[in-house]
Coordinates of C-alpha atoms in Angstrom, one line a residue:
Chain A
M24 CA 100.3 111.6 39.0
S25 CA 101.4 113.8 41.6
A26 CA 100.3 116.9 40.4
K27 CA 96.7 114.8 39.7
I28 CA 96.4 114.0 43.3
V29 CA 97.3 117.5 44.4
A30 CA 94.7 118.6 42.0
G31 CA 92.5 116.1 43.5
S32 CA 93.2 116.8 46.8
L33 CA 92.6 120.8 47.1
L34 CA 89.7 119.9 45.1
L35 CA 88.3 117.8 47.8
A36 CA 89.2 120.2 50.5
T37 CA 87.4 122.7 48.7
L38 CA 84.3 121.0 48.6
L39 CA 84.2 119.4 51.8
P40 CA 82.9 122.3 53.9
L41 CA 80.5 123.0 51.1
L42 CA 79.1 119.0 51.4
S43 CA 79.5 119.4 55.3
C44 CA 77.6 123.1 55.5
Q45 CA 74.6 120.9 53.6
Q46 CA 74.6 118.0 56.0
K47 CA 74.9 120.1 59.4
R48 CA 71.3 121.0 59.9
T49 CA 70.0 117.1 60.0
S50 CA 73.1 115.9 61.4
E51 CA 72.5 118.1 64.6
A52 CA 69.1 116.1 65.4
A53 CA 68.5 117.3 68.5
E54 CA 69.2 121.3 68.2
L55 CA 66.2 123.4 68.2
V56 CA 66.9 127.0 66.2
V57 CA 64.5 129.7 67.6
V58 CA 65.0 133.2 66.7
S59 CA 64.1 135.6 69.4
Y60 CA 64.8 139.0 70.8
P61 CA 68.2 140.9 70.8
G62 CA 69.7 141.9 74.2
E63 CA 68.2 141.9 77.3
A64 CA 64.8 141.0 75.7
Q65 CA 66.2 137.5 75.5
T66 CA 66.8 136.7 79.1
P67 CA 63.4 135.6 80.0
Y68 CA 63.4 133.5 76.7
R69 CA 66.8 132.0 78.0
K70 CA 65.8 131.7 81.7
F71 CA 62.0 130.7 81.7
L72 CA 61.5 128.6 78.2
S73 CA 64.3 127.7 76.7
D74 CA 66.4 126.1 79.9
P75 CA 63.1 124.2 81.4
F76 CA 62.5 123.0 77.7
E77 CA 65.8 121.4 77.7
K78 CA 65.6 119.8 81.0
A79 CA 62.2 118.7 80.2
H80 CA 63.5 117.2 76.7
A81 CA 67.0 115.3 77.6
G82 CA 69.4 115.6 74.4
V83 CA 67.5 118.4 73.1
T84 CA 69.5 121.5 72.6
V85 CA 67.5 125.0 72.2
R86 CA 69.9 127.7 70.4
L87 CA 68.2 131.1 70.8
V88 CA 69.6 133.5 68.1
P89 CA 68.7 137.4 68.2
S90 CA 67.7 138.7 65.6
E91 CA 65.5 141.4 63.5
S92 CA 62.1 140.1 61.6
E93 CA 63.1 141.5 58.4
D94 CA 66.6 139.7 58.6
V95 CA 65.3 136.8 59.3
V96 CA 62.8 136.7 56.4
A97 CA 65.9 137.5 54.0
Q98 CA 67.9 134.7 55.5
I99 CA 65.1 132.1 54.9
K100 CA 64.6 133.5 51.3
A101 CA 68.5 133.6 50.9
T102 CA 68.7 130.0 52.0
R103 CA 66.1 128.9 49.4
G104 CA 64.7 125.7 51.2
I105 CA 67.2 124.9 54.2
S106 CA 66.3 127.5 56.9
P107 CA 69.0 127.8 59.1
Y108 CA 65.8 128.5 61.7
D109 CA 63.1 126.1 63.0
V110 CA 60.9 128.7 65.0
V111 CA 61.0 132.0 64.4
T112 CA 59.6 135.1 66.5
L113 CA 57.7 137.5 63.5
G114 CA 55.6 140.8 64.3
E115 CA 52.2 140.7 63.0
P116 CA 53.0 142.6 59.4
R117 CA 55.9 140.1 58.5
Q118 CA 53.7 137.1 59.7
I119 CA 51.1 138.0 57.4
S120 CA 53.9 137.9 54.5
A121 CA 55.0 134.7 56.1
V122 CA 51.6 133.0 55.8
Q123 CA 51.0 134.6 52.5
E124 CA 54.7 133.3 51.3
G125 CA 53.8 129.9 52.5
W126 CA 57.3 129.3 54.5
V127 CA 55.8 128.8 58.0
E128 CA 53.8 125.5 59.0
Q129 CA 50.4 125.3 59.8
T130 CA 50.4 123.9 63.7
P131 CA 47.7 121.9 64.0
R132 CA 45.3 123.0 67.1
A133 CA 45.3 119.9 68.4
D134 CA 49.1 119.7 69.5
L135 CA 48.5 122.8 70.9
S136 CA 47.0 122.5 74.4
N137 CA 47.7 125.9 76.0
L138 CA 45.6 127.8 73.0
A139 CA 42.4 127.1 74.9
Q140 CA 43.6 130.0 77.3
V141 CA 44.6 132.8 74.9
Y142 CA 42.7 135.4 73.7
P143 CA 40.6 134.6 70.5
Q144 CA 41.5 138.3 68.7
F145 CA 45.2 137.2 69.2
I146 CA 44.7 133.9 67.8
S147 CA 43.0 135.3 64.9
A148 CA 46.0 137.9 64.2
C149 CA 48.7 134.9 63.7
K150 CA 46.2 133.9 60.8
D151 CA 45.7 130.5 62.7
T152 CA 49.1 129.0 61.9
G153 CA 51.8 129.6 64.7
V154 CA 50.8 131.2 68.1
P155 CA 50.6 134.8 69.0
E156 CA 53.4 134.4 71.7
T157 CA 53.1 138.2 72.8
Y158 CA 51.8 141.2 71.9
S159 CA 54.0 144.7 72.2
L160 CA 53.2 148.1 72.3
I161 CA 54.6 151.1 70.2
G162 CA 54.3 154.5 72.1
I163 CA 56.2 157.4 72.5
A164 CA 59.2 157.4 74.7
Y165 CA 60.7 160.8 76.0
N166 CA 63.6 161.9 78.5
P167 CA 61.8 163.9 81.1
E168 CA 65.2 165.9 81.8
K169 CA 65.4 166.9 78.2
T170 CA 61.4 167.4 77.0
V171 CA 58.2 167.8 78.1
A172 CA 55.5 164.7 78.0
P173 CA 53.5 164.2 74.7
K174 CA 50.4 163.1 75.7
A175 CA 48.8 162.2 71.9
W176 CA 50.1 161.2 68.6
T177 CA 49.8 164.5 67.1
D178 CA 51.8 166.1 70.2
L179 CA 55.2 164.9 67.7
W180 CA 54.5 167.7 65.5
K181 CA 54.7 170.4 68.2
P182 CA 57.4 172.8 68.0
E183 CA 59.0 171.6 71.2
Y184 CA 60.0 168.5 69.9
K185 CA 61.6 169.9 66.9
G186 CA 65.2 168.5 66.3
K187 CA 64.5 166.4 69.2
L188 CA 63.3 163.7 67.7
G189 CA 64.1 160.3 66.8
M190 CA 62.7 157.8 64.2
T191 CA 63.4 154.3 62.4
T192 CA 62.9 153.3 58.9
P193 CA 59.4 151.6 57.9
A194 CA 61.8 148.2 57.2
S195 CA 61.0 147.7 60.8
N196 CA 57.5 146.9 62.4
L197 CA 57.8 150.0 64.9
G198 CA 59.0 152.6 62.1
F199 CA 56.0 150.8 59.6
G200 CA 53.5 151.2 62.5
V201 CA 54.5 155.1 63.1
V202 CA 54.1 155.8 58.8
V203 CA 50.5 154.1 59.3
M204 CA 49.5 156.1 62.5
T205 CA 50.2 159.0 60.8
A206 CA 48.2 158.3 57.8
K207 CA 45.2 157.3 59.6
L208 CA 45.9 160.3 62.2
F209 CA 45.8 162.8 58.9
G210 CA 43.0 161.6 56.8
G211 CA 44.6 158.3 55.8
S212 CA 44.3 154.4 56.3
E213 CA 45.8 151.2 56.4
D214 CA 45.2 151.0 52.8
N215 CA 46.1 154.7 51.9
L216 CA 49.4 155.9 53.4
A217 CA 49.7 158.9 51.3
P218 CA 48.8 161.2 53.7
A219 CA 51.6 160.3 56.2
W220 CA 54.2 161.9 53.5
P221 CA 53.6 165.4 53.7
K222 CA 53.1 165.0 57.7
L223 CA 55.9 163.3 58.3
R224 CA 58.2 165.8 56.3
E225 CA 56.6 168.5 58.4
L226 CA 58.6 166.6 61.5
G227 CA 62.2 167.1 60.0
P228 CA 64.5 167.5 61.1
F229 CA 64.9 164.1 62.8
V230 CA 67.5 161.2 63.3
V231 CA 66.5 157.9 61.6
A232 CA 68.1 154.9 63.1
P233 CA 68.4 151.7 61.5
S234 CA 66.5 149.5 63.6
P235 CA 64.6 149.7 66.9
E236 CA 67.4 148.9 68.8
A237 CA 69.8 151.4 67.2
L238 CA 66.9 153.8 68.1
A239 CA 67.0 152.8 71.7
Q240 CA 70.6 153.3 72.0
L241 CA 70.1 156.8 70.4
F242 CA 68.6 157.5 73.7
E243 CA 71.3 156.6 75.7
R244 CA 73.6 158.5 74.0
G245 CA 71.6 161.6 74.0
E246 CA 71.3 162.2 70.2
V247 CA 67.2 161.9 70.8
A248 CA 65.1 163.1 73.4
I249 CA 61.7 161.7 72.3
A250 CA 60.8 158.8 70.1
P251 CA 58.3 156.2 68.9
L252 CA 59.6 153.5 70.8
W253 CA 58.7 150.0 72.0
N254 CA 56.9 149.5 75.3
N255 CA 59.9 146.7 76.0
D256 CA 62.6 148.5 74.8
A257 CA 61.6 151.6 76.9
A258 CA 61.1 149.7 79.9
I259 CA 64.7 147.8 79.7
L260 CA 66.4 151.2 79.1
A261 CA 64.4 152.8 82.3
L262 CA 65.7 149.6 84.2
H263 CA 69.3 150.6 83.3
G264 CA 68.9 153.6 84.9
L265 CA 68.0 155.5 82.2
K266 CA 66.0 158.9 82.9
L267 CA 63.2 157.8 80.2
K268 CA 59.4 157.4 80.4
F269 CA 56.9 155.7 78.4
V270 CA 53.3 157.2 77.3
Q271 CA 50.5 155.5 75.6
P272 CA 49.5 158.6 73.3
A273 CA 46.1 159.4 72.4
P274 CA 44.1 157.6 70.4
G275 CA 45.9 154.7 71.5
A276 CA 49.4 152.8 71.8
I277 CA 49.9 150.8 68.5
V278 CA 49.3 147.4 69.3
V279 CA 51.5 144.5 67.4
V280 CA 51.1 141.1 68.2
S281 CA 54.3 138.8 67.9
C282 CA 53.8 135.2 66.4
M283 CA 55.9 132.3 67.1
D284 CA 56.2 129.6 64.0
V285 CA 57.7 126.5 63.0
V286 CA 59.7 127.0 59.4
K287 CA 58.2 124.4 56.9
T288 CA 61.5 123.2 56.1
S289 CA 62.6 122.6 59.8
G290 CA 63.8 119.3 60.5
Q291 CA 62.4 119.6 64.2
V292 CA 58.6 120.1 63.4
Q293 CA 57.2 118.3 66.2
L294 CA 59.8 119.9 68.9
G295 CA 59.1 123.4 67.6
R296 CA 55.5 122.4 67.9
Q297 CA 56.0 121.9 71.6
F298 CA 58.2 124.8 72.3
L299 CA 55.1 126.9 70.8
N300 CA 52.6 125.2 73.2
D301 CA 55.3 126.4 75.9
E302 CA 55.4 129.5 74.9
I303 CA 51.8 130.3 75.6
S304 CA 51.5 128.7 79.1
A305 CA 50.2 130.8 81.7
G306 CA 53.3 130.0 83.7
F307 CA 55.9 131.4 81.2
Q308 CA 53.8 134.4 79.8
S309 CA 53.3 135.7 83.6
K310 CA 57.2 135.7 83.8
L311 CA 57.2 137.6 80.2
A312 CA 54.9 140.2 81.7
Q313 CA 57.1 140.8 84.7
A314 CA 59.3 144.0 85.1
P315 CA 61.5 144.9 83.0
W316 CA 60.0 143.2 80.3
Y317 CA 56.5 144.1 80.0
F318 CA 55.7 141.8 77.3
G319 CA 52.0 142.0 77.0
P320 CA 50.5 138.2 77.4
T321 CA 48.0 136.8 75.1
N322 CA 47.0 134.0 77.8
R323 CA 43.8 134.9 79.4
G324 CA 45.3 133.5 82.6
V325 CA 48.2 135.9 83.1
A326 CA 47.6 138.5 85.8
I327 CA 49.0 141.9 85.1
P328 CA 51.7 142.5 87.6
A329 CA 50.9 145.7 89.5
G330 CA 52.7 148.7 88.8
S331 CA 52.9 147.9 84.9
S332 CA 50.3 150.0 83.8
E333 CA 53.3 152.8 82.4
Y334 CA 54.1 149.6 79.9
I335 CA 51.4 147.4 79.4
P336 CA 47.5 147.8 79.5
A337 CA 46.0 146.0 83.2
T338 CA 43.2 145.2 82.1
A339 CA 40.8 143.8 79.0
D340 CA 39.3 147.2 79.2
D341 CA 42.8 149.4 78.9
L342 CA 43.7 147.2 76.1
S343 CA 40.2 147.9 74.2
H344 CA 41.4 151.5 74.1
A345 CA 44.7 150.6 72.3
T346 CA 44.9 150.7 68.6
F347 CA 44.8 147.7 66.4
F348 CA 45.8 148.1 63.0
D349 CA 44.3 146.3 60.1
W350 CA 47.8 145.0 59.0
A351 CA 46.6 142.6 56.3
A352 CA 45.4 146.0 54.5
A353 CA 48.9 148.0 55.5
V354 CA 51.3 145.2 54.9
K355 CA 50.6 145.3 50.8
H356 CA 52.1 148.9 51.1
R357 CA 55.0 148.0 53.1
A358 CA 57.6 148.0 50.2
E359 CA 56.6 150.7 48.9
A360 CA 56.5 152.6 52.2
T361 CA 60.4 151.3 52.6
E362 CA 61.2 152.9 49.4
Q363 CA 59.5 156.2 49.8
F364 CA 60.6 156.8 53.1
D365 CA 64.0 156.1 51.9
R366 CA 63.8 158.3 48.9
E367 CA 61.9 161.4 50.8
F368 CA 64.6 161.2 53.6
S369 CA 67.7 160.5 52.0
R370 CA 70.5 162.4 52.2
Chain B
M4 CA 105.2 119.0 26.6
T5 CA 105.0 116.7 30.2
R6 CA 106.5 119.8 32.2
F7 CA 103.7 121.8 30.3
R8 CA 101.1 119.7 31.5
S9 CA 102.3 119.6 35.0
S10 CA 102.5 123.1 35.3
I11 CA 98.6 123.4 33.8
A12 CA 98.0 120.7 37.0
G13 CA 99.9 122.5 39.3
V14 CA 97.9 125.8 38.7
A15 CA 94.3 123.7 37.9
P16 CA 93.3 124.0 41.8
A17 CA 94.1 127.5 41.9
V18 CA 92.1 128.4 38.9
L19 CA 89.4 126.4 39.7
F20 CA 89.2 128.0 43.7
T21 CA 89.2 131.3 42.1
T22 CA 86.4 130.2 39.5
V23 CA 84.2 128.8 41.8
M24 CA 84.8 131.2 44.6
A25 CA 85.1 134.5 42.8
A26 CA 84.2 134.6 39.3
L27 CA 80.9 132.3 39.8
P28 CA 79.4 134.2 42.4
L29 CA 79.9 137.4 40.2
L30 CA 78.5 136.0 37.4
L31 CA 75.5 134.5 39.2
L32 CA 75.3 138.3 40.6
F33 CA 75.1 139.7 37.2
G34 CA 72.8 137.2 35.9
L35 CA 70.3 137.4 38.6
G36 CA 69.7 140.9 37.6
F37 CA 67.9 139.9 34.4
L38 CA 65.5 137.2 36.5
E39 CA 62.3 138.5 37.9
I40 CA 62.2 137.8 41.7
D41 CA 59.5 138.5 43.9
R42 CA 60.0 139.1 47.6
G43 CA 62.9 135.9 47.2
A44 CA 61.0 133.7 45.1
F45 CA 62.0 133.3 41.2
T46 CA 59.1 133.5 39.2
G47 CA 60.4 131.8 36.1
R48 CA 60.6 134.4 34.0
I49 CA 63.0 137.1 32.1
S50 CA 63.1 140.4 33.1
M51 CA 64.9 143.9 32.4
H52 CA 63.3 145.8 35.4
G53 CA 66.2 145.5 38.0
Y54 CA 68.7 147.2 35.4
A55 CA 66.0 149.5 33.9
A56 CA 65.4 151.0 37.3
I57 CA 68.7 151.7 38.1
F58 CA 69.3 153.2 34.6
T59 CA 65.9 155.4 34.3
D60 CA 65.4 156.7 38.1
P61 CA 67.6 159.5 38.7
F62 CA 67.9 158.5 42.5
Y63 CA 70.1 155.9 41.5
A64 CA 72.7 157.9 39.7
Q65 CA 72.3 160.3 42.8
V66 CA 73.5 157.5 45.5
F67 CA 76.3 156.5 42.6
L68 CA 77.8 160.1 42.6
R69 CA 77.6 160.8 46.3
T70 CA 79.4 157.4 46.6
L71 CA 82.1 158.1 44.1
A72 CA 81.9 161.8 45.3
I73 CA 82.7 160.2 49.3
A74 CA 85.3 157.9 48.0
G75 CA 87.4 160.6 46.3
T76 CA 86.9 163.2 49.4
V77 CA 88.4 160.0 51.4
T78 CA 91.0 159.1 49.0
L79 CA 92.5 162.6 49.3
L80 CA 92.2 162.8 53.1
C81 CA 93.7 159.8 53.4
L82 CA 96.5 160.9 50.9
I83 CA 96.9 164.4 52.8
F84 CA 97.2 162.4 56.2
G85 CA 98.8 159.5 55.1
Y86 CA 102.3 161.0 53.2
P87 CA 103.2 162.9 56.1
I88 CA 103.2 159.7 58.5
A89 CA 104.7 157.6 55.6
Y90 CA 107.5 160.5 55.3
V91 CA 107.9 160.9 59.3
F92 CA 108.4 157.0 59.4
H93 CA 110.8 157.2 56.6
R94 CA 113.1 159.7 58.6
S95 CA 112.7 158.1 61.7
G96 CA 115.0 155.7 63.3
G97 CA 115.4 152.7 66.0
V98 CA 112.4 153.3 68.4
W99 CA 110.6 156.0 66.7
K100 CA 110.1 154.0 63.6
A101 CA 108.8 151.2 65.2
A102 CA 106.5 153.6 67.1
V103 CA 105.1 154.9 63.8
L104 CA 104.8 151.4 62.3
L105 CA 102.4 150.1 65.7
C106 CA 100.6 153.3 65.1
V107 CA 99.9 152.8 61.9
L108 CA 99.2 148.6 62.1
A109 CA 97.2 148.9 65.3
P110 CA 93.7 150.3 64.1
L111 CA 93.9 146.9 61.7
L112 CA 94.0 144.8 65.2
T113 CA 90.5 145.7 65.2
S114 CA 87.5 145.3 63.1
T115 CA 85.7 148.0 61.4
L116 CA 82.5 147.5 63.0
V117 CA 84.3 148.0 66.1
R118 CA 86.1 151.0 65.3
S119 CA 82.6 152.5 63.6
F120 CA 80.8 151.9 67.3
G121 CA 83.8 154.0 68.9
W122 CA 83.4 156.6 66.2
M123 CA 79.9 156.3 67.6
V124 CA 80.5 157.3 71.1
I125 CA 83.2 160.1 70.3
L126 CA 81.3 162.0 67.8
G127 CA 77.8 161.9 69.5
R128 CA 76.2 165.1 70.7
E129 CA 77.6 164.1 74.2
G130 CA 80.6 162.3 73.0
A131 CA 84.1 163.0 73.5
I132 CA 85.1 165.8 70.8
N133 CA 81.6 167.9 71.5
Q134 CA 82.3 167.4 75.5
T135 CA 86.0 168.6 75.2
L136 CA 84.7 171.6 73.0
L137 CA 82.4 172.7 75.0
S138 CA 84.0 172.5 78.2
L139 CA 86.8 174.5 76.8
G140 CA 84.3 177.0 75.6
I141 CA 85.3 176.6 72.1
L142 CA 81.5 175.6 71.3
H143 CA 78.0 176.9 72.7
S144 CA 76.0 174.2 71.3
P145 CA 77.1 170.8 70.3
V146 CA 78.1 170.4 66.5
E147 CA 76.2 167.5 64.8
F148 CA 78.8 164.9 63.3
L149 CA 77.1 162.0 64.0
F150 CA 74.6 160.7 61.3
T151 CA 75.9 163.6 58.8
L152 CA 78.5 163.5 56.0
K153 CA 81.3 165.0 58.3
G154 CA 80.9 161.8 60.5
V155 CA 81.1 159.3 57.6
L156 CA 84.3 161.3 56.2
I157 CA 85.9 161.3 59.6
G158 CA 84.9 157.7 60.3
L159 CA 86.5 156.4 56.6
T160 CA 89.4 158.5 56.8
Q161 CA 90.6 156.8 59.9
V162 CA 89.6 153.4 58.7
M163 CA 91.3 153.8 55.5
L164 CA 94.4 155.5 56.4
P165 CA 96.5 152.6 57.0
Y166 CA 95.5 151.5 53.3
M167 CA 97.6 154.6 52.3
V168 CA 100.3 155.0 54.5
I169 CA 101.7 151.1 54.1
P170 CA 101.9 151.1 50.4
I171 CA 103.6 154.8 50.6
M172 CA 106.0 153.8 53.3
S173 CA 107.1 150.8 51.6
S174 CA 107.7 152.8 48.5
M175 CA 109.9 155.4 50.2
E176 CA 111.9 152.5 52.2
T177 CA 113.1 151.6 48.5
L178 CA 114.5 155.1 47.8
P179 CA 118.4 155.1 47.8
P180 CA 119.9 157.5 50.2
A181 CA 122.4 158.7 47.8
L182 CA 119.5 160.0 45.7
E183 CA 118.7 162.8 48.4
E184 CA 121.9 163.1 49.3
A185 CA 123.0 164.0 45.4
A186 CA 120.7 166.4 44.9
V187 CA 121.7 168.0 48.5
N188 CA 125.0 167.9 46.9
L189 CA 124.3 169.7 43.9
G190 CA 122.5 172.7 45.7
A191 CA 118.8 171.6 46.2
S192 CA 117.0 172.9 49.3
R193 CA 115.0 170.5 51.5
W194 CA 111.7 171.4 49.5
Q195 CA 113.0 170.8 46.6
V196 CA 114.5 167.6 47.6
F197 CA 111.1 166.6 48.8
W198 CA 109.2 167.9 45.6
N199 CA 111.3 167.0 43.0
V200 CA 112.9 163.9 44.6
I201 CA 111.1 162.2 47.1
V202 CA 107.6 162.3 45.8
P203 CA 107.9 161.6 42.1
Q204 CA 110.2 158.5 43.8
T205 CA 107.2 157.2 45.7
L206 CA 104.3 157.8 43.1
P207 CA 104.1 154.1 42.7
G208 CA 103.2 154.1 46.5
I209 CA 100.7 156.7 45.9
A210 CA 98.9 155.1 43.2
G211 CA 98.9 151.6 45.2
G212 CA 97.3 153.4 48.2
V213 CA 95.0 155.8 46.3
S214 CA 93.9 152.4 44.3
L215 CA 93.4 150.5 47.5
V216 CA 91.7 153.4 49.5
F217 CA 89.3 154.5 46.5
I218 CA 88.0 151.1 45.9
L219 CA 87.8 150.3 49.6
A220 CA 85.7 153.3 50.4
F221 CA 83.7 153.0 47.4
S222 CA 82.4 149.8 48.5
E223 CA 82.6 150.3 52.3
F224 CA 79.1 149.2 54.2
P225 CA 79.6 149.2 58.2
V226 CA 81.1 152.9 58.3
P227 CA 78.4 154.9 56.2
A228 CA 75.7 152.7 57.9
L229 CA 76.5 153.2 61.3
L230 CA 77.8 156.8 61.1
G231 CA 75.5 157.9 58.8
G232 CA 72.6 156.6 60.1
A233 CA 69.8 154.7 57.9
T234 CA 68.9 157.5 55.7
F235 CA 72.5 158.2 54.9
K236 CA 72.6 156.4 51.5
T237 CA 75.7 155.0 49.8
L238 CA 75.9 152.3 47.0
P239 CA 76.8 149.2 49.3
V240 CA 74.1 150.6 52.1
Y241 CA 71.3 150.9 49.5
I242 CA 72.5 147.3 48.0
Y243 CA 72.2 145.8 51.4
Q244 CA 68.6 147.3 52.0
T245 CA 67.4 146.6 48.3
M246 CA 68.4 142.7 49.2
A247 CA 67.4 142.7 52.5
T248 CA 64.7 144.5 53.3
L249 CA 62.8 144.8 50.5
L250 CA 64.0 141.5 49.1
D251 CA 64.1 143.0 45.6
W252 CA 67.4 140.6 44.6
S253 CA 67.2 141.7 40.9
R254 CA 67.7 145.1 41.5
G255 CA 69.6 144.8 44.5
A256 CA 72.0 142.4 42.1
A257 CA 71.7 145.3 39.4
L258 CA 73.1 147.8 41.5
A259 CA 76.0 145.7 43.0
S260 CA 77.0 145.2 39.2
M261 CA 76.8 149.0 39.0
L262 CA 79.4 149.1 41.9
L263 CA 81.7 146.5 40.7
I264 CA 81.7 148.1 37.4
G265 CA 82.1 151.4 38.9
S266 CA 85.3 150.1 41.0
A267 CA 86.9 148.5 37.9
L268 CA 86.3 151.9 35.9
A269 CA 87.8 153.5 38.8
V270 CA 90.9 151.3 38.4
Y271 CA 91.4 151.9 34.9
L272 CA 90.9 155.6 35.2
L273 CA 93.4 155.6 38.3
Q274 CA 96.0 153.6 36.7
R275 CA 96.1 155.7 33.1
I276 CA 96.4 158.9 35.2
F277 CA 99.5 157.5 37.1
R278 CA 101.0 155.6 34.1
R279 CA 100.7 159.2 32.6
L280 CA 102.5 160.8 35.6
M281 CA 105.1 157.9 35.5
P282 CA 106.3 157.6 32.3
W283 CA 109.4 155.4 33.3
A284 CA 107.5 152.9 34.9
S285 CA 105.6 151.7 31.5

């Protein structure tokens, strides 16, 4: 009898934590879990968005989780219906996949009063599901103490940069953007990435960082002197005293819109929609556009701060000189490109 | 019979726990390799593409062999560096013994991830090693350690060293002092005592250390991922990428099964080798 009691107790002890995990997401009714950026880039989201949101909604807690788009997608897929997140931020290429796979919610436009202030081209970039929260630029960052300034994307192939270059894999939007840009520069297109591979091989040897954040850290440690980088990461590194310059190379820095969506399986859909609406407000977006973050505002009511032209286009005309990709066409080749990159440059 | 039943009831929770927490996930993992999964969603079809890919594409064999070679090299390096440490511990007394033990155990107090980040700082172009060698005039330009095989081997050897030293230490501590004394009294030199008496007697410890380090190095993820960079592919790093980035779970599961079977085979072969070296132990 005692053995049965011991066995039963142990079984219960084993299963209870599993049962409580299932309960957790619903019992924490007032918590909104939001995927955000890692590191310093999360600061404006905490100070100017989630903290005021908590104050405006008594009893609500916003938990900002720093994560990369690809990790977020993998986790949501792995949890199969019980998403650990309520609101996610995805770069345009990931957003397209998310919409196609149907795990983000179609947020009713009527719930987004601030959407009227958003540039229409950015709204369509997010496939009319979530909101275009910001845009970022992929340009070239370089250390002026170690190398000279590039002017165009094609300058990366110049001999003076040989052995000084850093890259990241197409698993990240940054790395994927560089592959697409290389293809387009050398006779390919978003739908034909083949010309990129021989040209990328010519760039070698280069250091390949596992993520954009890791690539930024390589500048800090002196491992690379030049690399394609996000404008925001370059700005933050420069703020921390690193000798780093950011160039928007010809024919134009690559624009990647970040979309914010409510996850379909979220238990906090209504709160999530309100969070999305606050995100695209002129007040919050004007904070995001300031130094040192330099996130491109999607709200037309935001004036670009003076002196920020190194990192973001100052006017609508400047923005028109940036490069906009047909991500919908490119994203079909992403898995294939990621795998090919691994095989081409695997050591 | 009643006693037998209570024994069964006594071990049942442990058996259940092991089955649920260890065997079942492994079986699921193995089975996942036979399902067709499109970007994380099960299509409802059975497919061999996961296993077929790893058996028909030479790229996977290359990654597998590289991982095997790295695990083998790290095991050898750990044995070369670890055995003298265990011997010093055996020969020391008092405070020195405690100091050696502390040095061996101290790295285990921090996580592998933290130690890997530490190595990234040390091994970089502007890291401590390069800066020291450059300032001493030994080098004229920095040596590339980071994101190379050299860096991965250095990091892995440091991380795995305690797992080699501890089993050998405990094996040496069980050696009766009379054995060494008898050998010396019979005219054996120091080297002969070491090679013919101490080493054979510590073979069980070596066997334990070698098996442990090999398996851990073979399946290690953070060190190759951080010190090797994104293009340095070992099997665990590639499994992570296949699962998390490509979302090709069936191929990832097939690769994970390959890792598991590889580890199991390695343990089996090592056991056979050491059994031959220690006929008295079987």
